[in-house]
mmCIF file of N, CA and C in Angstrom:
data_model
loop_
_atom_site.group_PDB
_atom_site.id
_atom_site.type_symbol
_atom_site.label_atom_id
_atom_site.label_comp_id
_atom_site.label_asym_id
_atom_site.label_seq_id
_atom_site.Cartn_x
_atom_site.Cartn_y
_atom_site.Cartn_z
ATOM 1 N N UNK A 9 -107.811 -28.535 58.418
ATOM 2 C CA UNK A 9 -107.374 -27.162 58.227
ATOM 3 C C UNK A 9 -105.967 -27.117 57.645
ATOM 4 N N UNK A 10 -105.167 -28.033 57.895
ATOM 5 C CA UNK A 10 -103.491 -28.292 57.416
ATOM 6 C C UNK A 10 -103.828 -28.323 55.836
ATOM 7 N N UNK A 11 -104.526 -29.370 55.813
ATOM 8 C CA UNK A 11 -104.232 -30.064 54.331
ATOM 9 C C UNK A 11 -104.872 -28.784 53.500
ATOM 10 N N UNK A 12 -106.182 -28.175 53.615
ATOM 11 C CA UNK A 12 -107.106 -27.565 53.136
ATOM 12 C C UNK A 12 -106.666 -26.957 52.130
ATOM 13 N N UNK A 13 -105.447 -25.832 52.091
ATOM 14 C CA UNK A 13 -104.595 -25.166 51.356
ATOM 15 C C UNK A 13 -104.135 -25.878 49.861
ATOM 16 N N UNK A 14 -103.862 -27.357 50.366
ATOM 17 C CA UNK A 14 -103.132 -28.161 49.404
ATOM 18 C C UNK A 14 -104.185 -28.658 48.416
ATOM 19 N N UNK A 15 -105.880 -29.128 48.971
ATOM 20 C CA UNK A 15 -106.549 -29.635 48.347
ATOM 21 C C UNK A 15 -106.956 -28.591 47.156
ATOM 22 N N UNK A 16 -106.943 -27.338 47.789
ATOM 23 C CA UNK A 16 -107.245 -25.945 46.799
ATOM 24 C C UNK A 16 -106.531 -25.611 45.599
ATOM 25 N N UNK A 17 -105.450 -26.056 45.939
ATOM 26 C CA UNK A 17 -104.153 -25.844 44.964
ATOM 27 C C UNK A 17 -104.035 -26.921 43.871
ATOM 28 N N UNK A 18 -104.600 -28.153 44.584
ATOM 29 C CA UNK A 18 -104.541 -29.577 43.440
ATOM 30 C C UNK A 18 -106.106 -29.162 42.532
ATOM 31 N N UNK A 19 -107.239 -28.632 43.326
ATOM 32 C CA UNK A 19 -108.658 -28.483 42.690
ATOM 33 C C UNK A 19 -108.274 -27.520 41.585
ATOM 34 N N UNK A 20 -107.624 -26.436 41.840
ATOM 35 C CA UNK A 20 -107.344 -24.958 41.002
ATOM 36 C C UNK A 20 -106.640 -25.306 39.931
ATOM 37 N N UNK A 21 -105.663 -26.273 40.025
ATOM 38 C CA UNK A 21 -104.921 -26.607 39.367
ATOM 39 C C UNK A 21 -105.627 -27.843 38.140
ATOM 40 N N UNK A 22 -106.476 -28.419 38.807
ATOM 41 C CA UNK A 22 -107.073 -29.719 38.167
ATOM 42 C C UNK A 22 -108.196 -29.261 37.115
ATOM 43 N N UNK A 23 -109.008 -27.754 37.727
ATOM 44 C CA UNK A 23 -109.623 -27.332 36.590
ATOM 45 C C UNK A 23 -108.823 -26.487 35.878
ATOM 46 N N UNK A 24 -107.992 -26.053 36.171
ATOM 47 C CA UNK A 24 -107.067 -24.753 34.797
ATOM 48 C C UNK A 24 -106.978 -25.543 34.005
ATOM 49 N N UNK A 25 -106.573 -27.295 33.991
ATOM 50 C CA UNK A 25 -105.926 -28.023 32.516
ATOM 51 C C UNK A 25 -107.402 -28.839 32.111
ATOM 52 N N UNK A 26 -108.335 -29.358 33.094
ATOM 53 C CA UNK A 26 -109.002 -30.127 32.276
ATOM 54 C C UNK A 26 -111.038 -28.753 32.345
ATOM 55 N N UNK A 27 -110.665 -28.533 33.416
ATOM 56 C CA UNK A 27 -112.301 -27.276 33.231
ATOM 57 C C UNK A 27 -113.591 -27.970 33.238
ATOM 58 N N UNK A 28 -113.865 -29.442 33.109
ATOM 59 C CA UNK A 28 -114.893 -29.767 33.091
ATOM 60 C C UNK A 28 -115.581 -30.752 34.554
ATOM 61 N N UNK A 29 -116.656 -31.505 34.711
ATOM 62 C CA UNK A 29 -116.783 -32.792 35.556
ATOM 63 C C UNK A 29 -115.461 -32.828 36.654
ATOM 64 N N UNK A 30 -115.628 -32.504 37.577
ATOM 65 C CA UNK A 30 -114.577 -33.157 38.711
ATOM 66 C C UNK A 30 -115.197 -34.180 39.414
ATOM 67 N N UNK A 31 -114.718 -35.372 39.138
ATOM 68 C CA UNK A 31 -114.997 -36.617 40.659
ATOM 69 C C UNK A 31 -113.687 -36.929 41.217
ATOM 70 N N UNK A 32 -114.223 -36.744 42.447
ATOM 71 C CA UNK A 32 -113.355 -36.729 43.504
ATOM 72 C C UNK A 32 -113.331 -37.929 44.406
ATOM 73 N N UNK A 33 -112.148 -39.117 44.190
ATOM 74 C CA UNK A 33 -112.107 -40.391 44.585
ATOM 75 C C UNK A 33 -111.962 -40.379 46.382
ATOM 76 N N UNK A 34 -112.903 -40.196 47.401
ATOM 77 C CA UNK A 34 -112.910 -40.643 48.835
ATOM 78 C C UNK A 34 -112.387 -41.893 49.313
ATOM 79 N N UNK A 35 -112.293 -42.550 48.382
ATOM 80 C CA UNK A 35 -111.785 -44.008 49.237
ATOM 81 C C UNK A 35 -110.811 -44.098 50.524
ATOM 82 N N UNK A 36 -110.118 -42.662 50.574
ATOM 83 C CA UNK A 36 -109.251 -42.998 51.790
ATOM 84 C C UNK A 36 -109.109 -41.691 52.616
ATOM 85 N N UNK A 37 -110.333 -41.107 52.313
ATOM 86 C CA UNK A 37 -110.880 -40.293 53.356
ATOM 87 C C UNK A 37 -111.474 -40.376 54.687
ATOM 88 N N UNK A 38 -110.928 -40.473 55.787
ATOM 89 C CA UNK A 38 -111.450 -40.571 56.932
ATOM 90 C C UNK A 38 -112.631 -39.497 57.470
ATOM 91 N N UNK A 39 -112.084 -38.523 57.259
ATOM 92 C CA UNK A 39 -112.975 -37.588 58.066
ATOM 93 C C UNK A 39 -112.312 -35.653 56.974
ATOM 94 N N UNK A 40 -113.245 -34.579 57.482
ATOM 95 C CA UNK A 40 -113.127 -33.493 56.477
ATOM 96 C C UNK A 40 -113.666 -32.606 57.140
ATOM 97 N N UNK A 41 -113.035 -31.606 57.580
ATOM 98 C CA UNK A 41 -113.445 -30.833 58.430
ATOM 99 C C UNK A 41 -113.839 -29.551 57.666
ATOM 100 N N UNK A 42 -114.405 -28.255 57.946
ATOM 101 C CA UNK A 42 -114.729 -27.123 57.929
ATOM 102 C C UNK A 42 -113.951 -26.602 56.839
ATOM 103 N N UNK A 43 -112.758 -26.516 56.850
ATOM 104 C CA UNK A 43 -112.007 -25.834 56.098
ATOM 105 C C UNK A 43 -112.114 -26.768 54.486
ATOM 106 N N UNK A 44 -111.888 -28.186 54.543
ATOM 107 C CA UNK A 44 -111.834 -29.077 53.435
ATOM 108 C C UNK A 44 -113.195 -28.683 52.930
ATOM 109 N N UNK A 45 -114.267 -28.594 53.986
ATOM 110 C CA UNK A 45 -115.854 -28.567 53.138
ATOM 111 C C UNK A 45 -116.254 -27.041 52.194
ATOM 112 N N UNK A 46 -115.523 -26.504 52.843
ATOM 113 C CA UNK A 46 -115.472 -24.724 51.988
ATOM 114 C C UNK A 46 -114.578 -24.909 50.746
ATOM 115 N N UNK A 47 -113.675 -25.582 51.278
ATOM 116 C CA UNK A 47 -112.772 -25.759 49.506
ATOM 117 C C UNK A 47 -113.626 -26.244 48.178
ATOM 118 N N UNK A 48 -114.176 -27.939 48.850
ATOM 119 C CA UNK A 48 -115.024 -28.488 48.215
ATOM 120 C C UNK A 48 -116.438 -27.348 47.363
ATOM 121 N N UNK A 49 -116.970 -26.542 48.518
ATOM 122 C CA UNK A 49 -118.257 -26.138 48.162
ATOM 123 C C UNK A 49 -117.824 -24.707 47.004
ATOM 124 N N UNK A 50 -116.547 -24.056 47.387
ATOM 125 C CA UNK A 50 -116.193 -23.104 46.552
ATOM 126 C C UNK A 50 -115.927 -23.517 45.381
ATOM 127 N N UNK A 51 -115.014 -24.868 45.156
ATOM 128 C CA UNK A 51 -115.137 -25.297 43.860
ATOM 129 C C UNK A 51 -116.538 -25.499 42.925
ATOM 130 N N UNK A 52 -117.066 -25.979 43.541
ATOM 131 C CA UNK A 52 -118.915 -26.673 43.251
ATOM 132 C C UNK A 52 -119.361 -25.168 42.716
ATOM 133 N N UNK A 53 -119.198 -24.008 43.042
ATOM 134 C CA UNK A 53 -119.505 -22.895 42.930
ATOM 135 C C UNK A 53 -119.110 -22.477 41.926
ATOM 136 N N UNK A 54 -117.724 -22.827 41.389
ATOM 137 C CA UNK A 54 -117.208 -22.513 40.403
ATOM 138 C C UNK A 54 -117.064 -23.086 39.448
ATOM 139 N N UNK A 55 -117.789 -24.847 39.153
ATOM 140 C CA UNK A 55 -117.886 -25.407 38.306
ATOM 141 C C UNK A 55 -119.079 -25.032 37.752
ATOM 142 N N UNK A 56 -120.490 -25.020 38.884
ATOM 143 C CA UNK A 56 -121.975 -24.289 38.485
ATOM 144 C C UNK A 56 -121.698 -23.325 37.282
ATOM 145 N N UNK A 57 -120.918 -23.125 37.514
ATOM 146 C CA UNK A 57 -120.923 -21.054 36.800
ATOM 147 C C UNK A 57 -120.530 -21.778 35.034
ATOM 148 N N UNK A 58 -120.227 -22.832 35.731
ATOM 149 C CA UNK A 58 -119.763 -23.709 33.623
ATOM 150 C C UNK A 58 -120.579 -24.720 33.477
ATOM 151 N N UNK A 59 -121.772 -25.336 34.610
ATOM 152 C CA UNK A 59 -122.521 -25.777 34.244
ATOM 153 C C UNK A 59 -122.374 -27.201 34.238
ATOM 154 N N UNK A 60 -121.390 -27.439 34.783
ATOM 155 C CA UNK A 60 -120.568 -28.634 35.511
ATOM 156 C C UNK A 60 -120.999 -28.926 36.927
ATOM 157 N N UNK A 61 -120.865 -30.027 37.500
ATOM 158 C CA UNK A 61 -120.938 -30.683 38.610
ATOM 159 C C UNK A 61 -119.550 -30.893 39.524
ATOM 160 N N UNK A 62 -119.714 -30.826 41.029
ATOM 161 C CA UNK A 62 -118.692 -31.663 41.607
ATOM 162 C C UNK A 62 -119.340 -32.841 41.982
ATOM 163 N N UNK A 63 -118.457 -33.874 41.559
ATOM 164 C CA UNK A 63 -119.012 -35.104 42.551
ATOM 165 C C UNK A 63 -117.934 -35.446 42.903
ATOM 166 N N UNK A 64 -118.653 -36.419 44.736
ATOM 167 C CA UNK A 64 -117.237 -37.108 45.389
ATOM 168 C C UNK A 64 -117.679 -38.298 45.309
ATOM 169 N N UNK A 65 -117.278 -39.677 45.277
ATOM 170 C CA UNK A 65 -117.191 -40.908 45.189
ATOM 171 C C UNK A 65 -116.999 -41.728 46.262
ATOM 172 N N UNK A 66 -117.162 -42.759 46.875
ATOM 173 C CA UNK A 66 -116.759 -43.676 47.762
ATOM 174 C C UNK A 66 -116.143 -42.847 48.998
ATOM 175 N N UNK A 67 -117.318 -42.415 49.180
ATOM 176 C CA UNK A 67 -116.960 -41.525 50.920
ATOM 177 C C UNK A 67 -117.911 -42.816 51.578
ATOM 178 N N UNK A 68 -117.039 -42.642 52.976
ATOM 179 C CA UNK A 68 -117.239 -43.746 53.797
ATOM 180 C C UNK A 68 -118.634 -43.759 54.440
ATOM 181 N N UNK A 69 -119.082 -43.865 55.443
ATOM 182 C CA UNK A 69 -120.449 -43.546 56.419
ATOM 183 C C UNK A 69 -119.990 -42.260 57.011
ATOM 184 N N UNK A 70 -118.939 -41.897 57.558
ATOM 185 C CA UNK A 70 -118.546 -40.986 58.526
ATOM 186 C C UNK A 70 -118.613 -39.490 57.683
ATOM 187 N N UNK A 71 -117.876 -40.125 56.587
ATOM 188 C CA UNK A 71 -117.675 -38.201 55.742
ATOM 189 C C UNK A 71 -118.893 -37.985 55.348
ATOM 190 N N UNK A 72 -119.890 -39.175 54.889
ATOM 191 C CA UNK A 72 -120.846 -39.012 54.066
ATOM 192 C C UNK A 72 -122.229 -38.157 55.144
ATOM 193 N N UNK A 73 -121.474 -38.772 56.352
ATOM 194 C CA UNK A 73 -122.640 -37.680 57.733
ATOM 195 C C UNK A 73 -121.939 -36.391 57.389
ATOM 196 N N UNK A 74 -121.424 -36.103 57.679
ATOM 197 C CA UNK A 74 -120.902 -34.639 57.570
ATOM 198 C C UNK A 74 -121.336 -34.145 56.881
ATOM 199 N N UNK A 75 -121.255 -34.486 55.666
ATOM 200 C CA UNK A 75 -121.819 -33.865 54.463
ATOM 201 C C UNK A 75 -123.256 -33.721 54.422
ATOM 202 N N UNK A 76 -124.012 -34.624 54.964
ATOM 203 C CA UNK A 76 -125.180 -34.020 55.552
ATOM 204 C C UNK A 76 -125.452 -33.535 56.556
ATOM 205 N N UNK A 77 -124.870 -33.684 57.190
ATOM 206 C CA UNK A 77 -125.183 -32.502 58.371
ATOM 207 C C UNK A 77 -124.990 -31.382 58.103
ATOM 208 N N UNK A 78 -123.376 -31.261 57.151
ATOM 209 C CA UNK A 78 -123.144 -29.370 56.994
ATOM 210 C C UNK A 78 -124.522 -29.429 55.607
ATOM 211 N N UNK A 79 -125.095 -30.102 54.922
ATOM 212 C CA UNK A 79 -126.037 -30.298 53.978
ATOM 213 C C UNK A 79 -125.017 -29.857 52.565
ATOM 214 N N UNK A 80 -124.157 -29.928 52.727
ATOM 215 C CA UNK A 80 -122.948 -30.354 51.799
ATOM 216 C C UNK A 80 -123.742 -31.461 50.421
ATOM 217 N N UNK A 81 -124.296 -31.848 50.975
ATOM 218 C CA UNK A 81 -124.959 -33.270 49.920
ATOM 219 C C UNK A 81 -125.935 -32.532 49.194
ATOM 220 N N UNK A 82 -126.433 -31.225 49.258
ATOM 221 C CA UNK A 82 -127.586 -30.877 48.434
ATOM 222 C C UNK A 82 -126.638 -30.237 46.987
ATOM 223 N N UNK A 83 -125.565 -30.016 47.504
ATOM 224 C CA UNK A 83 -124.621 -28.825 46.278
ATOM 225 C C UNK A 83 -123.509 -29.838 45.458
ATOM 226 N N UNK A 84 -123.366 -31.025 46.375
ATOM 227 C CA UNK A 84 -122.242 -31.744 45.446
ATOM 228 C C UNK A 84 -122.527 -33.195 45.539
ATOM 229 N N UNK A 85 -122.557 -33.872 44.194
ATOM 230 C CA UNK A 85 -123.223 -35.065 44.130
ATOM 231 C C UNK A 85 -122.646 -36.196 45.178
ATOM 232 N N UNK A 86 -123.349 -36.704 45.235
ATOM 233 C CA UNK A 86 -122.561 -38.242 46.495
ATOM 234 C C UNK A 86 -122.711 -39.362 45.364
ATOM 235 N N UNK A 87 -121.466 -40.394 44.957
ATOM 236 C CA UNK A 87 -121.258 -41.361 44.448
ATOM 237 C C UNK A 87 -121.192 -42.578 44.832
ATOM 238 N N UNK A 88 -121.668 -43.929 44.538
ATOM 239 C CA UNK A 88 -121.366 -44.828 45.466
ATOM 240 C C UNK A 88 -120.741 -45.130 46.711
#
């Protein structure tokens, strides 16, 4: 919930200059709570609308449950 704000601001910011494909490097993601997964899924929402994808990359076992459990995994691609 801390960080959540910041990830929004780097995503918002990351499509105003480039607008296309976002992958999103997990490698040193532990864990992603509620607030991080709404950022994530609002972006995904707003790339759809251009016909673009989000994908996240090298999420561990732990985030990669989450993401199925919230079913997070049906709206944004999972990468190695």
């Amino acid at each position: 919930a801390v960080s959540a704000p910041f990830l929004k601001e780097a995503l918002d910011e990351t499509l105003a200059v480039y607008g296309g494909k976002l992958i999103l490097d997990f490698t040193d993601v532990d864990f992603i709570g509620s607030a991080g997964l709404r950022v994530l899924l609002e972006t995904a929402k707003r790339l759809a609308l251009r016909r673009q994808r989000l994908t996240v990359a090298n999420a561990n076992q732990d985030v990669i449950a989450i993401f199925e459990l919230a079913g997070v995994n049906k709206v944004i691609e999972m990468v190695g």
